[in-house]
CSV table of C-alpha atoms and ligand atoms in Angstrom, one decimal:
chain,number,residue,atom,x,y,z
H,29,MET,CA,-73.1,10.7,-52.4
H,30,THR,CA,-71.2,13.7,-53.7
H,31,ALA,CA,-68.6,13.2,-56.6
H,32,ILE,CA,-66.0,16.0,-57.4
H,33,GLU,CA,-63.4,16.2,-59.9
H,34,ARG,CA,-60.2,17.1,-59.1
H,35,ASP,CA,-56.4,17.0,-60.9
H,36,VAL,CA,-54.8,15.3,-57.9
H,37,VAL,CA,-56.7,14.1,-54.6
H,38,ILE,CA,-54.5,13.4,-52.2
H,39,ILE,CA,-55.3,10.7,-49.4
H,40,GLY,CA,-53.9,12.3,-46.1
H,41,ALA,CA,-53.6,15.8,-44.6
H,42,GLY,CA,-50.0,15.1,-42.4
H,43,PRO,CA,-47.2,17.2,-43.4
H,44,SER,CA,-46.3,15.2,-46.8
H,45,GLY,CA,-49.7,15.5,-47.8
H,46,LEU,CA,-50.5,19.3,-47.4
H,47,THR,CA,-46.8,19.8,-48.6
H,48,ALA,CA,-47.6,17.9,-51.8
H,49,ALA,CA,-51.3,19.4,-52.3
H,50,ASN,CA,-49.8,23.1,-51.7
H,51,GLU,CA,-47.0,22.7,-53.9
H,52,LEU,CA,-49.5,21.3,-56.8
H,53,THR,CA,-52.0,24.1,-56.2
H,54,LYS,CA,-48.6,26.4,-57.1
H,55,ALA,CA,-48.0,24.5,-59.9
H,56,GLY,CA,-51.3,25.6,-61.3
H,57,LEU,CA,-53.2,22.2,-60.8
H,58,THR,CA,-56.7,21.4,-58.7
H,59,VAL,CA,-56.0,19.1,-55.5
H,60,ALA,CA,-58.7,17.6,-53.1
H,61,VAL,CA,-57.2,16.3,-49.9
H,62,LEU,CA,-59.1,13.7,-48.1
H,63,GLU,CA,-58.4,12.9,-44.2
H,64,ALA,CA,-59.6,10.6,-42.1
H,65,ARG,CA,-59.5,12.5,-39.0
H,66,ASP,CA,-61.2,15.3,-38.1
H,67,ARG,CA,-58.1,17.0,-37.8
H,68,VAL,CA,-54.7,17.7,-39.9
H,69,GLY,CA,-51.3,16.7,-39.1
H,70,GLY,CA,-50.9,13.1,-38.9
H,71,ARG,CA,-48.0,12.2,-36.2
H,72,THR,CA,-47.5,16.0,-35.7
H,73,TRP,CA,-50.5,17.1,-32.9
H,74,THR,CA,-50.6,20.0,-30.7
H,75,ASP,CA,-53.1,19.9,-27.8
H,76,HIS,CA,-54.1,21.8,-24.5
H,77,PHE,CA,-55.2,20.3,-21.6
H,78,ASP,CA,-55.8,22.3,-18.3
H,79,GLY,CA,-54.7,25.4,-20.0
H,80,HIS,CA,-51.0,22.9,-20.7
H,81,MET,CA,-50.0,22.8,-24.6
H,82,ILE,CA,-48.8,19.4,-25.3
H,83,GLU,CA,-46.9,18.6,-28.2
H,84,ILE,CA,-48.5,14.9,-28.4
H,85,GLY,CA,-46.9,13.8,-32.0
H,86,GLY,CA,-43.5,15.3,-33.6
H,87,GLN,CA,-42.2,18.4,-32.1
H,88,TRP,CA,-38.2,18.8,-32.4
H,89,VAL,CA,-36.3,20.3,-35.8
H,90,SER,CA,-32.5,20.0,-36.4
H,91,PRO,CA,-30.5,22.3,-38.1
H,92,ASP,CA,-30.0,20.2,-41.3
H,93,GLN,CA,-33.5,19.9,-41.5
H,94,ASP,CA,-33.7,22.7,-44.8
H,95,ALA,CA,-36.9,21.8,-45.9
H,96,LEU,CA,-38.7,22.1,-42.4
H,97,LEU,CA,-37.1,25.3,-41.7
H,98,ASP,CA,-37.8,26.6,-45.7
H,99,THR,CA,-41.4,25.6,-44.4
H,100,LEU,CA,-41.4,27.1,-41.2
H,101,ALA,CA,-40.4,30.9,-42.8
H,102,GLU,CA,-42.3,30.1,-45.5
H,103,LEU,CA,-45.6,30.2,-43.3
H,104,GLY,CA,-44.3,32.3,-40.6
H,105,LEU,CA,-43.8,30.0,-38.1
H,106,GLU,CA,-40.7,31.0,-35.2
H,107,THR,CA,-38.9,28.5,-33.7
H,108,TYR,CA,-37.3,28.6,-30.2
H,109,SER,CA,-33.8,26.6,-28.2
H,110,ARG,CA,-35.0,23.9,-26.6
H,111,TYR,CA,-33.7,24.8,-22.7
H,112,ARG,CA,-30.0,23.0,-22.0
H,113,GLU,CA,-28.4,25.1,-19.7
H,114,GLY,CA,-26.4,23.1,-17.1
H,115,GLU,CA,-25.4,19.4,-16.7
H,116,ASN,CA,-27.3,16.0,-17.9
H,117,VAL,CA,-28.0,13.3,-16.1
H,118,TYR,CA,-26.9,9.5,-17.4
H,119,ILE,CA,-28.0,6.9,-14.9
H,120,ASP,CA,-25.3,3.8,-15.6
H,121,LYS,CA,-26.0,0.0,-15.5
H,122,ASP,CA,-25.8,-0.4,-11.5
H,123,GLY,CA,-28.1,2.2,-11.2
H,124,GLU,CA,-25.7,4.8,-10.3
H,125,LYS,CA,-26.7,8.8,-11.8
H,126,ARG,CA,-23.9,10.7,-12.5
H,127,LEU,CA,-23.6,14.4,-14.0
H,128,PHE,CA,-22.2,15.3,-17.3
H,129,THR,CA,-22.0,17.8,-20.2
H,130,GLY,CA,-20.8,17.2,-23.6
H,131,ASP,CA,-22.0,14.4,-25.7
H,132,ILE,CA,-20.0,11.5,-24.6
H,133,PHE,CA,-21.9,9.5,-21.3
H,134,PRO,CA,-20.0,9.7,-18.0
H,135,VAL,CA,-18.8,5.7,-18.6
H,136,LYS,CA,-15.8,4.4,-17.1
H,137,PRO,CA,-12.9,5.8,-19.0
H,138,GLU,CA,-12.8,2.2,-21.0
H,139,THR,CA,-16.3,2.1,-21.9
H,140,GLU,CA,-15.9,6.0,-23.1
H,141,ALA,CA,-12.9,5.1,-25.1
H,142,GLU,CA,-15.1,2.1,-27.1
H,143,LEU,CA,-17.8,4.9,-27.0
H,144,ILE,CA,-16.0,7.1,-29.4
H,145,ARG,CA,-14.4,4.3,-31.5
H,146,LEU,CA,-17.5,3.2,-32.4
H,147,ILE,CA,-18.7,6.2,-33.2
H,148,ASP,CA,-16.3,6.8,-35.4
H,149,GLU,CA,-16.2,3.8,-37.2
H,150,LEU,CA,-20.3,4.0,-37.8
H,151,ASP,CA,-19.1,7.8,-39.2
H,152,VAL,CA,-17.1,6.0,-41.4
H,153,ILE,CA,-19.5,3.7,-42.7
H,154,VAL,CA,-22.3,6.2,-42.6
H,155,ALA,CA,-20.6,8.5,-44.8
H,156,GLU,CA,-20.5,6.1,-47.7
H,157,ILE,CA,-24.2,5.9,-47.3
H,158,ASP,CA,-26.7,7.8,-49.6
H,159,ALA,CA,-29.5,8.0,-47.4
H,160,GLU,CA,-31.9,8.3,-50.9
H,161,LYS,CA,-30.9,5.1,-52.2
H,162,PRO,CA,-29.2,2.8,-49.4
H,163,TRP,CA,-29.8,-0.1,-51.0
H,164,ALA,CA,-27.2,0.8,-53.7
H,165,HIS,CA,-24.2,0.8,-51.0
H,166,PRO,CA,-22.4,-2.4,-52.2
H,167,ARG,CA,-22.6,-4.0,-49.4
H,168,ALA,CA,-26.4,-3.5,-48.7
H,169,GLU,CA,-27.1,-7.2,-49.3
H,170,GLU,CA,-25.0,-7.8,-46.5
H,171,TYR,CA,-25.4,-4.9,-43.7
H,172,ASP,CA,-29.3,-5.9,-44.1
H,173,SER,CA,-28.6,-9.5,-43.0
H,174,ILE,CA,-26.9,-8.7,-39.7
H,175,THR,CA,-29.3,-7.1,-37.1
H,176,PHE,CA,-28.1,-3.9,-35.6
H,177,LYS,CA,-27.7,-5.9,-32.3
H,178,HIS,CA,-25.4,-8.7,-34.5
H,179,TRP,CA,-23.2,-5.8,-35.2
H,180,LEU,CA,-22.3,-4.5,-32.0
H,181,GLU,CA,-21.6,-7.7,-30.6
H,182,GLU,CA,-19.4,-8.1,-33.2
H,183,ALA,CA,-17.8,-4.8,-33.0
H,184,THR,CA,-17.1,-4.4,-29.0
H,185,ALA,CA,-16.8,-6.8,-26.2
H,186,ASP,CA,-17.7,-3.5,-24.1
H,187,GLN,CA,-21.8,-4.0,-22.8
H,188,GLU,CA,-22.0,-1.1,-21.9
H,189,ALA,CA,-20.8,0.7,-25.0
H,190,ARG,CA,-23.1,-1.5,-26.9
H,191,ASP,CA,-26.2,-0.5,-25.0
H,192,ASN,CA,-25.5,3.3,-25.2
H,193,ILE,CA,-24.9,3.0,-28.7
H,194,SER,CA,-28.1,0.7,-29.1
H,195,LEU,CA,-30.2,3.6,-27.4
H,196,TYR,CA,-29.2,6.2,-30.3
H,197,ILE,CA,-30.8,4.4,-33.2
H,198,GLY,CA,-33.5,1.8,-31.3
H,199,ALA,CA,-34.7,2.8,-28.5
H,200,ALA,CA,-34.5,6.4,-29.6
H,201,MET,CA,-34.9,6.3,-33.0
H,202,ILE,CA,-36.6,3.2,-34.5
H,203,THR,CA,-38.2,2.2,-31.8
H,204,LYS,CA,-37.8,-1.4,-32.1
H,205,PRO,CA,-35.6,-3.4,-30.1
H,206,ASP,CA,-31.7,-3.8,-31.9
H,207,HIS,CA,-32.5,-7.4,-32.5
H,208,ALA,CA,-35.2,-6.6,-34.6
H,209,PHE,CA,-34.0,-4.4,-37.5
H,210,SER,CA,-30.5,-4.5,-39.4
H,211,PHE,CA,-27.3,-2.8,-39.5
H,212,LEU,CA,-28.4,-1.5,-43.1
H,213,GLN,CA,-31.4,0.2,-41.6
H,214,ALA,CA,-29.6,1.7,-38.5
H,215,LEU,CA,-26.9,3.0,-41.2
H,216,LEU,CA,-30.0,4.8,-43.1
H,217,MET,CA,-31.1,6.2,-39.8
H,218,ALA,CA,-27.8,7.7,-39.1
H,219,ALA,CA,-27.2,8.9,-42.9
H,220,SER,CA,-30.9,10.9,-43.0
H,221,ALA,CA,-29.2,12.9,-39.9
H,222,GLY,CA,-25.9,13.7,-41.6
H,223,SER,CA,-23.4,11.2,-39.4
H,224,PHE,CA,-24.2,8.9,-36.2
H,225,THR,CA,-22.3,11.7,-34.5
H,226,HIS,CA,-25.7,14.3,-35.0
H,227,LEU,CA,-27.9,11.4,-33.6
H,228,VAL,CA,-25.6,11.6,-30.6
H,229,ASP,CA,-26.0,14.9,-30.1
H,230,ALA,CA,-29.0,15.5,-28.3
H,231,ASP,CA,-28.4,19.8,-28.8
H,232,PHE,CA,-28.5,19.0,-32.8
H,233,ILE,CA,-31.0,16.4,-33.1
H,234,LEU,CA,-33.2,18.2,-31.1
H,235,ASP,CA,-32.3,21.8,-31.7
H,236,LYS,CA,-35.6,23.6,-32.1
H,237,ARG,CA,-39.4,24.2,-31.6
H,238,VAL,CA,-42.2,25.4,-33.0
H,239,VAL,CA,-43.9,28.5,-31.3
H,240,GLY,CA,-47.5,27.3,-30.9
H,241,GLY,CA,-46.7,23.6,-32.0
H,242,MET,CA,-45.5,21.9,-34.6
H,243,GLN,CA,-48.9,21.1,-36.0
H,244,GLY,CA,-49.2,24.5,-37.0
H,245,VAL,CA,-47.1,23.5,-39.7
H,246,SER,CA,-49.9,20.9,-41.3
H,247,ILE,CA,-53.1,23.8,-39.8
H,248,ALA,CA,-51.4,27.2,-41.8
H,249,LEU,CA,-50.4,24.6,-45.2
H,250,ALA,CA,-54.5,23.8,-44.6
H,251,GLU,CA,-55.8,27.0,-44.7
H,252,ARG,CA,-54.1,28.1,-48.2
H,253,LEU,CA,-55.9,25.0,-49.5
H,254,GLY,CA,-59.2,25.9,-47.7
H,255,ASP,CA,-62.2,24.0,-48.8
H,256,ASP,CA,-60.3,21.3,-50.8
H,257,VAL,CA,-59.0,19.9,-47.7
H,258,HIS,CA,-62.1,17.5,-46.5
H,259,LEU,CA,-62.1,16.1,-42.7
H,260,GLY,CA,-63.4,13.3,-41.3
H,261,GLN,CA,-63.5,11.4,-44.8
H,262,PRO,CA,-61.0,7.9,-44.6
H,263,VAL,CA,-60.6,6.2,-47.9
H,264,ARG,CA,-62.0,2.9,-48.5
H,265,THR,CA,-61.3,2.6,-51.8
H,266,LEU,CA,-59.4,3.3,-54.5
H,267,ARG,CA,-61.0,3.1,-58.0
H,268,TRP,CA,-58.0,3.1,-60.8
H,269,SER,CA,-56.7,2.2,-64.6
H,270,GLU,CA,-53.9,4.6,-66.9
H,271,ASP,CA,-56.4,7.2,-67.1
H,272,GLY,CA,-56.8,8.3,-63.8
H,273,VAL,CA,-58.4,7.6,-60.2
H,274,VAL,CA,-61.8,7.6,-58.1
H,275,ALA,CA,-61.1,7.8,-54.1
H,276,ILE,CA,-64.2,6.8,-52.3
H,277,THR,CA,-64.4,7.8,-48.9
H,278,ALA,CA,-66.8,6.1,-45.7
H,279,SER,CA,-69.6,8.7,-46.3
H,280,GLY,CA,-69.2,8.1,-50.0
H,281,LEU,CA,-67.8,11.7,-51.2
H,282,GLU,CA,-66.3,10.3,-54.8
H,283,VAL,CA,-63.2,12.4,-55.7
H,284,HIS,CA,-62.2,11.8,-59.7
H,285,ALA,CA,-58.8,13.0,-60.4
H,286,LYS,CA,-55.8,12.2,-63.1
H,287,ARG,CA,-53.7,11.0,-60.2
H,288,ALA,CA,-53.8,10.1,-56.4
H,289,ILE,CA,-51.2,10.4,-53.9
H,290,LEU,CA,-51.2,8.1,-50.8
H,291,ALA,CA,-49.9,10.0,-47.9
H,292,VAL,CA,-50.9,8.0,-45.4
H,293,PRO,CA,-48.0,6.0,-43.4
H,294,PRO,CA,-47.6,2.5,-45.1
H,295,VAL,CA,-49.0,0.5,-42.3
H,296,LEU,CA,-52.2,1.8,-43.6
H,297,PHE,CA,-52.1,1.3,-47.5
H,298,SER,CA,-53.7,-2.5,-46.6
H,299,ARG,CA,-56.7,-0.4,-45.3
H,300,ILE,CA,-57.7,0.7,-48.4
H,301,SER,CA,-59.6,-1.4,-51.0
H,302,TYR,CA,-57.9,-1.2,-54.8
H,303,GLU,CA,-59.6,-2.2,-57.4
H,304,PRO,CA,-58.2,-3.5,-59.8
H,305,PRO,CA,-55.8,-4.9,-56.4
H,306,LEU,CA,-51.8,-3.1,-56.5
H,307,PRO,CA,-49.6,-5.8,-58.4
H,308,ARG,CA,-47.8,-8.5,-56.4
H,309,HIS,CA,-45.0,-6.5,-55.9
H,310,GLN,CA,-46.1,-3.4,-53.7
H,311,HIS,CA,-48.6,-7.1,-51.8
H,312,GLN,CA,-44.9,-7.7,-50.6
H,313,LEU,CA,-43.4,-4.6,-50.3
H,314,HIS,CA,-46.1,-3.0,-48.3
H,315,GLN,CA,-46.2,-6.2,-46.0
H,316,HIS,CA,-42.0,-5.9,-45.0
H,317,LEU,CA,-42.8,-2.5,-43.3
H,318,SER,CA,-44.3,-2.1,-39.4
H,319,MET,CA,-44.1,0.5,-37.2
H,320,GLY,CA,-41.9,1.1,-34.2
H,321,PHE,CA,-43.5,1.9,-31.1
H,322,VAL,CA,-42.9,4.8,-27.8
H,323,ILE,CA,-44.6,6.4,-25.5
H,324,LYS,CA,-44.4,10.1,-25.5
H,325,VAL,CA,-44.6,11.2,-21.9
H,326,HIS,CA,-45.6,15.1,-20.5
H,327,ALA,CA,-45.0,16.1,-16.6
H,328,VAL,CA,-45.6,19.4,-16.2
H,329,TYR,CA,-44.6,21.1,-12.8
H,330,GLU,CA,-45.7,24.7,-11.1
H,331,THR,CA,-42.0,25.4,-12.2
H,332,PRO,CA,-38.8,23.4,-13.9
H,333,PHE,CA,-37.3,22.9,-10.3
H,334,TRP,CA,-34.5,20.7,-12.2
H,335,ARG,CA,-32.9,23.9,-13.3
H,336,GLU,CA,-32.7,25.5,-9.5
H,337,ALA,CA,-30.3,22.4,-8.9
H,338,GLY,CA,-28.1,23.0,-12.4
H,339,LEU,CA,-29.6,20.7,-14.2
H,340,SER,CA,-30.1,20.9,-18.4
H,341,GLY,CA,-33.6,18.1,-18.0
H,342,THR,CA,-31.3,15.8,-20.8
H,343,ALA,CA,-30.9,12.8,-19.3
H,344,PHE,CA,-30.3,9.0,-21.1
H,345,SER,CA,-29.6,6.1,-19.6
H,346,PRO,CA,-30.3,2.9,-21.4
H,347,TYR,CA,-31.0,0.8,-18.2
H,348,GLU,CA,-34.3,3.1,-17.7
H,349,LEU,CA,-37.9,2.7,-17.9
H,350,SER,CA,-37.6,6.3,-19.5
H,351,HIS,CA,-34.5,5.6,-21.6
H,352,GLU,CA,-34.0,9.7,-22.3
H,353,ALA,CA,-36.0,13.0,-21.1
H,354,TYR,CA,-35.4,16.3,-21.5
H,355,ASP,CA,-37.1,20.0,-21.0
H,356,ASN,CA,-39.8,20.5,-22.8
H,357,THR,CA,-40.9,23.2,-21.1
H,358,ASN,CA,-43.2,25.4,-23.8
H,359,HIS,CA,-42.4,28.9,-25.0
H,360,ASP,CA,-43.0,31.9,-22.2
H,361,ASP,CA,-44.5,29.1,-20.0
H,362,PRO,CA,-43.7,29.8,-16.0
H,363,PHE,CA,-44.6,25.6,-15.6
H,364,GLY,CA,-42.0,23.7,-16.8
H,365,THR,CA,-42.5,20.5,-18.4
H,366,LEU,CA,-40.0,17.5,-19.0
H,367,VAL,CA,-40.7,15.0,-21.5
H,368,GLY,CA,-39.7,11.0,-21.2
H,369,PHE,CA,-39.7,8.2,-23.5
H,370,VAL,CA,-40.7,5.0,-23.5
H,371,SER,CA,-40.1,2.6,-26.2
H,372,ASP,CA,-40.7,-0.7,-27.5
H,373,ARG,CA,-40.5,-3.5,-25.3
H,374,ASN,CA,-40.9,-1.3,-22.3
H,375,ALA,CA,-43.7,0.5,-23.6
H,376,ASP,CA,-45.5,-3.2,-24.4
H,377,GLY,CA,-44.6,-3.9,-20.9
H,378,VAL,CA,-46.0,-1.1,-19.0
H,379,PHE,CA,-49.3,-1.0,-20.8
H,380,GLU,CA,-49.8,-4.4,-19.2
H,381,LEU,CA,-50.3,-2.3,-16.4
H,382,SER,CA,-53.4,-0.4,-14.7
H,383,ALA,CA,-53.0,3.3,-16.4
H,384,GLU,CA,-52.5,4.5,-12.2
H,385,GLU,CA,-49.0,1.9,-12.2
H,386,ARG,CA,-48.1,3.3,-15.5
H,387,LYS,CA,-48.3,6.5,-14.6
H,388,ALA,CA,-46.3,5.9,-11.3
H,389,ARG,CA,-43.6,3.3,-12.8
H,390,ILE,CA,-42.8,5.9,-15.4
H,391,LEU,CA,-43.0,8.8,-13.0
H,392,GLU,CA,-40.6,6.6,-10.5
H,393,SER,CA,-38.1,6.6,-13.8
H,394,LEU,CA,-38.3,10.1,-14.2
H,395,SER,CA,-37.6,10.9,-10.2
H,396,HIS,CA,-33.9,8.5,-10.7
H,397,TYR,CA,-33.1,11.4,-12.7
H,398,TYR,CA,-34.8,14.5,-11.5
H,399,GLY,CA,-35.5,13.7,-8.0
H,400,GLU,CA,-38.3,13.3,-5.8
H,401,GLN,CA,-40.2,16.5,-6.8
H,402,ALA,CA,-40.6,14.7,-10.5
H,403,LYS,CA,-43.1,12.2,-8.8
H,404,ASN,CA,-45.2,15.1,-8.3
H,405,PRO,CA,-46.5,16.6,-11.5
H,406,VAL,CA,-49.7,19.3,-11.8
H,407,PHE,CA,-50.6,17.7,-15.2
H,408,TYR,CA,-49.7,14.3,-16.9
H,409,TYR,CA,-50.1,12.7,-20.0
H,410,GLU,CA,-49.3,10.0,-22.1
H,411,SER,CA,-49.3,9.6,-25.6
H,412,ASP,CA,-50.5,6.3,-27.3
H,413,TRP,CA,-50.2,6.4,-30.9
H,414,GLY,CA,-50.1,2.5,-30.7
H,415,SER,CA,-54.1,3.2,-30.1
H,416,GLU,CA,-54.7,5.3,-33.1
H,417,GLU,CA,-56.7,3.8,-36.0
H,418,TRP,CA,-55.3,5.7,-38.3
H,419,THR,CA,-51.6,5.8,-37.2
H,420,ARG,CA,-50.9,2.6,-35.2
H,421,GLY,CA,-47.4,3.2,-33.6
H,422,ALA,CA,-44.6,6.0,-33.3
H,423,TYR,CA,-42.9,7.3,-34.4
H,424,ALA,CA,-42.8,5.4,-38.5
H,425,ALA,CA,-42.3,2.5,-40.2
H,426,SER,CA,-38.9,0.9,-41.0
H,427,PHE,CA,-38.0,-2.3,-43.1
H,428,ASP,CA,-38.1,-5.7,-41.3
H,429,MET,CA,-34.6,-7.8,-41.9
H,430,GLY,CA,-33.8,-7.8,-45.1
H,431,GLY,CA,-36.5,-5.9,-46.5
H,432,LEU,CA,-34.9,-2.7,-46.8
H,433,SER,CA,-32.2,-3.9,-49.6
H,434,ARG,CA,-35.2,-6.3,-51.4
H,435,TYR,CA,-37.6,-3.6,-52.0
H,436,GLY,CA,-36.7,-0.3,-50.7
H,437,ALA,CA,-35.7,0.9,-54.0
H,438,ASP,CA,-39.4,0.5,-55.3
H,439,GLN,CA,-41.0,2.0,-52.2
H,440,ARG,CA,-41.9,5.2,-54.1
H,441,THR,CA,-42.1,3.6,-57.2
H,442,PRO,CA,-45.5,5.0,-58.9
H,443,VAL,CA,-48.4,2.6,-59.5
H,444,GLY,CA,-50.3,3.6,-62.5
H,445,PRO,CA,-51.6,7.3,-61.0
H,446,ILE,CA,-50.8,6.0,-57.4
H,447,SER,CA,-47.6,8.2,-56.0
H,448,PHE,CA,-46.8,6.9,-52.3
H,449,SER,CA,-45.6,10.3,-50.0
H,450,CYS,CA,-44.5,10.0,-46.3
H,451,SER,CA,-41.7,10.3,-44.3
H,452,ASP,CA,-41.2,6.5,-43.9
H,453,PHE,CA,-40.0,7.1,-47.1
H,454,ALA,CA,-37.8,10.0,-47.3
H,455,GLY,CA,-33.8,9.9,-47.6
H,456,ALA,CA,-32.5,12.8,-45.8
H,457,GLY,CA,-35.4,13.8,-42.6
H,458,TYR,CA,-36.6,9.7,-42.8
H,459,GLN,CA,-38.9,9.2,-40.3
H,460,HIS,CA,-39.2,13.1,-39.4
H,461,VAL,CA,-41.8,16.2,-40.7
H,462,ASP,CA,-38.7,17.4,-42.5
H,463,GLY,CA,-38.7,14.3,-44.2
H,464,ALA,CA,-42.3,13.9,-45.0
H,465,ILE,CA,-42.0,17.9,-46.6
H,466,ARG,CA,-39.2,16.4,-49.1
H,467,VAL,CA,-41.2,13.8,-50.3
H,468,GLY,CA,-44.1,15.6,-50.7
H,469,ARG,CA,-42.8,17.9,-52.7
H,470,GLU,CA,-40.7,15.4,-55.3
H,471,THR,CA,-44.2,13.6,-55.4
H,472,ALA,CA,-45.4,17.0,-56.4
H,473,ALA,CA,-42.6,18.1,-58.8
H,474,ALA,CA,-43.0,14.4,-60.7
H,475,ILE,CA,-47.1,15.4,-61.1
H,476,ALA,CA,-46.5,18.4,-62.1
H,477,ALA,CA,-44.2,17.6,-64.7
H,478,GLU,CA,-46.4,14.9,-66.2
H,479,LEU,CA,-49.9,16.6,-65.8
H,480,LYS,CA,-48.5,20.2,-66.8
H,481,GLY,CA,-46.0,19.0,-69.7
V,796,FDA,P1,-48.4,11.4,-41.1
V,796,FDA,O1,-49.2,10.3,-40.3
V,796,FDA,O2,-48.2,12.3,-40.3
V,796,FDA,O3,-49.9,12.1,-41.7
V,796,FDA,C1,-50.3,10.7,-42.5
V,796,FDA,C2,-51.9,11.1,-42.8
V,796,FDA,O4,-53.2,10.6,-43.6
V,796,FDA,C3,-52.8,11.5,-41.1
V,796,FDA,O5,-53.6,12.7,-41.0
V,796,FDA,C4,-54.0,10.4,-40.8
V,796,FDA,O6,-54.7,10.4,-40.5
V,796,FDA,C5,-54.1,9.7,-42.7
V,796,FDA,N1,-55.0,9.0,-43.0
V,796,FDA,C6,-54.6,7.6,-42.8
V,796,FDA,N2,-55.0,6.6,-43.5
V,796,FDA,C7,-56.1,7.3,-44.2
V,796,FDA,C8,-57.1,7.0,-45.0
V,796,FDA,N3,-57.6,5.7,-45.5
V,796,FDA,N4,-58.1,7.8,-45.4
V,796,FDA,C9,-57.5,9.0,-45.4
V,796,FDA,N5,-56.8,10.2,-44.8
V,796,FDA,C10,-55.8,8.8,-44.1
V,796,FDA,N6,-40.8,14.1,-36.1
V,796,FDA,C11,-39.8,15.7,-36.0
V,796,FDA,O7,-39.2,15.9,-37.2
V,796,FDA,N7,-39.4,15.8,-35.3
V,796,FDA,C12,-40.0,15.1,-33.9
V,796,FDA,O8,-39.3,15.4,-33.0
V,796,FDA,C13,-40.7,14.0,-34.3
V,796,FDA,N8,-41.3,13.0,-32.8
V,796,FDA,C14,-42.4,12.6,-33.0
V,796,FDA,C15,-42.8,12.1,-31.7
V,796,FDA,C16,-44.2,11.0,-32.1
V,796,FDA,C17,-44.8,10.4,-30.6
V,796,FDA,C18,-44.5,10.7,-33.2
V,796,FDA,C19,-46.0,10.0,-33.4
V,796,FDA,C20,-43.9,11.5,-34.4
V,796,FDA,C21,-42.7,11.8,-33.8
V,796,FDA,N9,-42.1,12.5,-35.4
V,796,FDA,C22,-41.3,13.6,-35.3
V,796,FDA,C23,-42.3,11.9,-36.6
V,796,FDA,C24,-43.6,13.0,-37.4
V,796,FDA,O9,-44.3,13.5,-36.8
V,796,FDA,C25,-43.7,12.0,-38.6
V,796,FDA,O10,-42.6,11.7,-39.8
V,796,FDA,C26,-44.6,13.1,-39.9
V,796,FDA,O11,-45.6,13.8,-38.9
V,796,FDA,C27,-45.2,12.2,-40.7
V,796,FDA,O12,-45.5,12.8,-41.6
V,796,FDA,P2,-46.7,12.3,-43.0
V,796,FDA,O13,-47.7,13.1,-43.6
V,796,FDA,O14,-45.6,11.3,-43.6
V,796,FDA,O15,-47.7,11.1,-42.0
């Protein structure tokens, strides 16, 4: 058993925990970061297979994500634009493939008018929501008591318009079916990106990528901390009192500190034994959060063949197994890469199949967008975050019905010396790396202000 003493112990070396740790050291405090895995980065993970770089987790940066953009600049990491020249593909509910440019899918004129009306209506409501405190909206409880599906059904009788609006928030963002989260939760997701219009605009939301991969952010932040980052050290026990904490890992490493930051996905809070137990309110609150679920699929080809056909690679359909797909070709890479997403119930369904059949079904879906060539990648990879012990889903955690208005205001309230920091508790940048960094900074600033007086 080894025991060390620090001002602050940070549990979790994802972007939130590592940002907090760096900010605390800048404030002159000592830290130890305890990470369960043998790598840093958490839900950002850049790996290489057969010479192909694959972004297994978070990768895109949007222009409003100042905290992430500042961090990239500070770390000297460069970005590049997602390839987007050419026509996008939409597949309608009858399976008909249509090409389009701009944001609005090529649907029949009545449906297009409904889509535009719904986007405008949502923008107006979203503008009233403060992403930092959606529970403070005068109608928060009411909005949190109806599902997003219900709101859409009341808002329009046009099924294809509903399916498309649902896709932007449900399958594509919260990664839960639209009957499984509230209208308030949907509004938070849009408010965190600035507006509903931003979510609809793939060129905004999925604007840039990081040269070398998004995990590079965490790797560079961890390098600055040197030996203060301890890998392969899952924290099993957190002893706490008003005087401080002791974090004890599976292998017996003990960190004695004045404060602890729990920078793990909220669904993993209960993997740690607290001595004494956390208060009843946190026991309850934490049970109302659950992870969404999506499979991110990479298919690598000899060349980005779809570009020759004038396609941008951007493709959507609420009726396809892979509801959205993009050109994900790496910076300066002669190979072409497509990335597709299979969300919530579709993801459950394909995991019932053998690996071979699942691959065939997913590539079949991609071929509906890009043609037969999509069925023959030289490399294929499915990220399965649901099986990752230290994550358990993707992209992030959201509240169940009624949970956001009931518990949201307390999600980041410290318990004695324990603070909570993760992208799942962000306002701006909610569920994104940007949000993880923002919350990490804010958590560190509050602790530094207390400890440094
Ligand atoms: P994160 O989960 O990253 O880190 C938590 C760390 O805690 C992990 O390293 C974990 O191992 C560790 N841990 C857990 N329990 C522990 C214990 N008991 N003891 C010690 N350590 C423990 N975002 C974005 O901005 N753009 C994007 O394109 C995407 N796309 C995307 C795709 C996919 C497939 C995923 C899974 C996620 C994204 N995201 C994203 C989301 C983004 O990756 C995510 O919001 C951040 O990584 C969250 O950072 P945190 O630091 O909050 O948690």
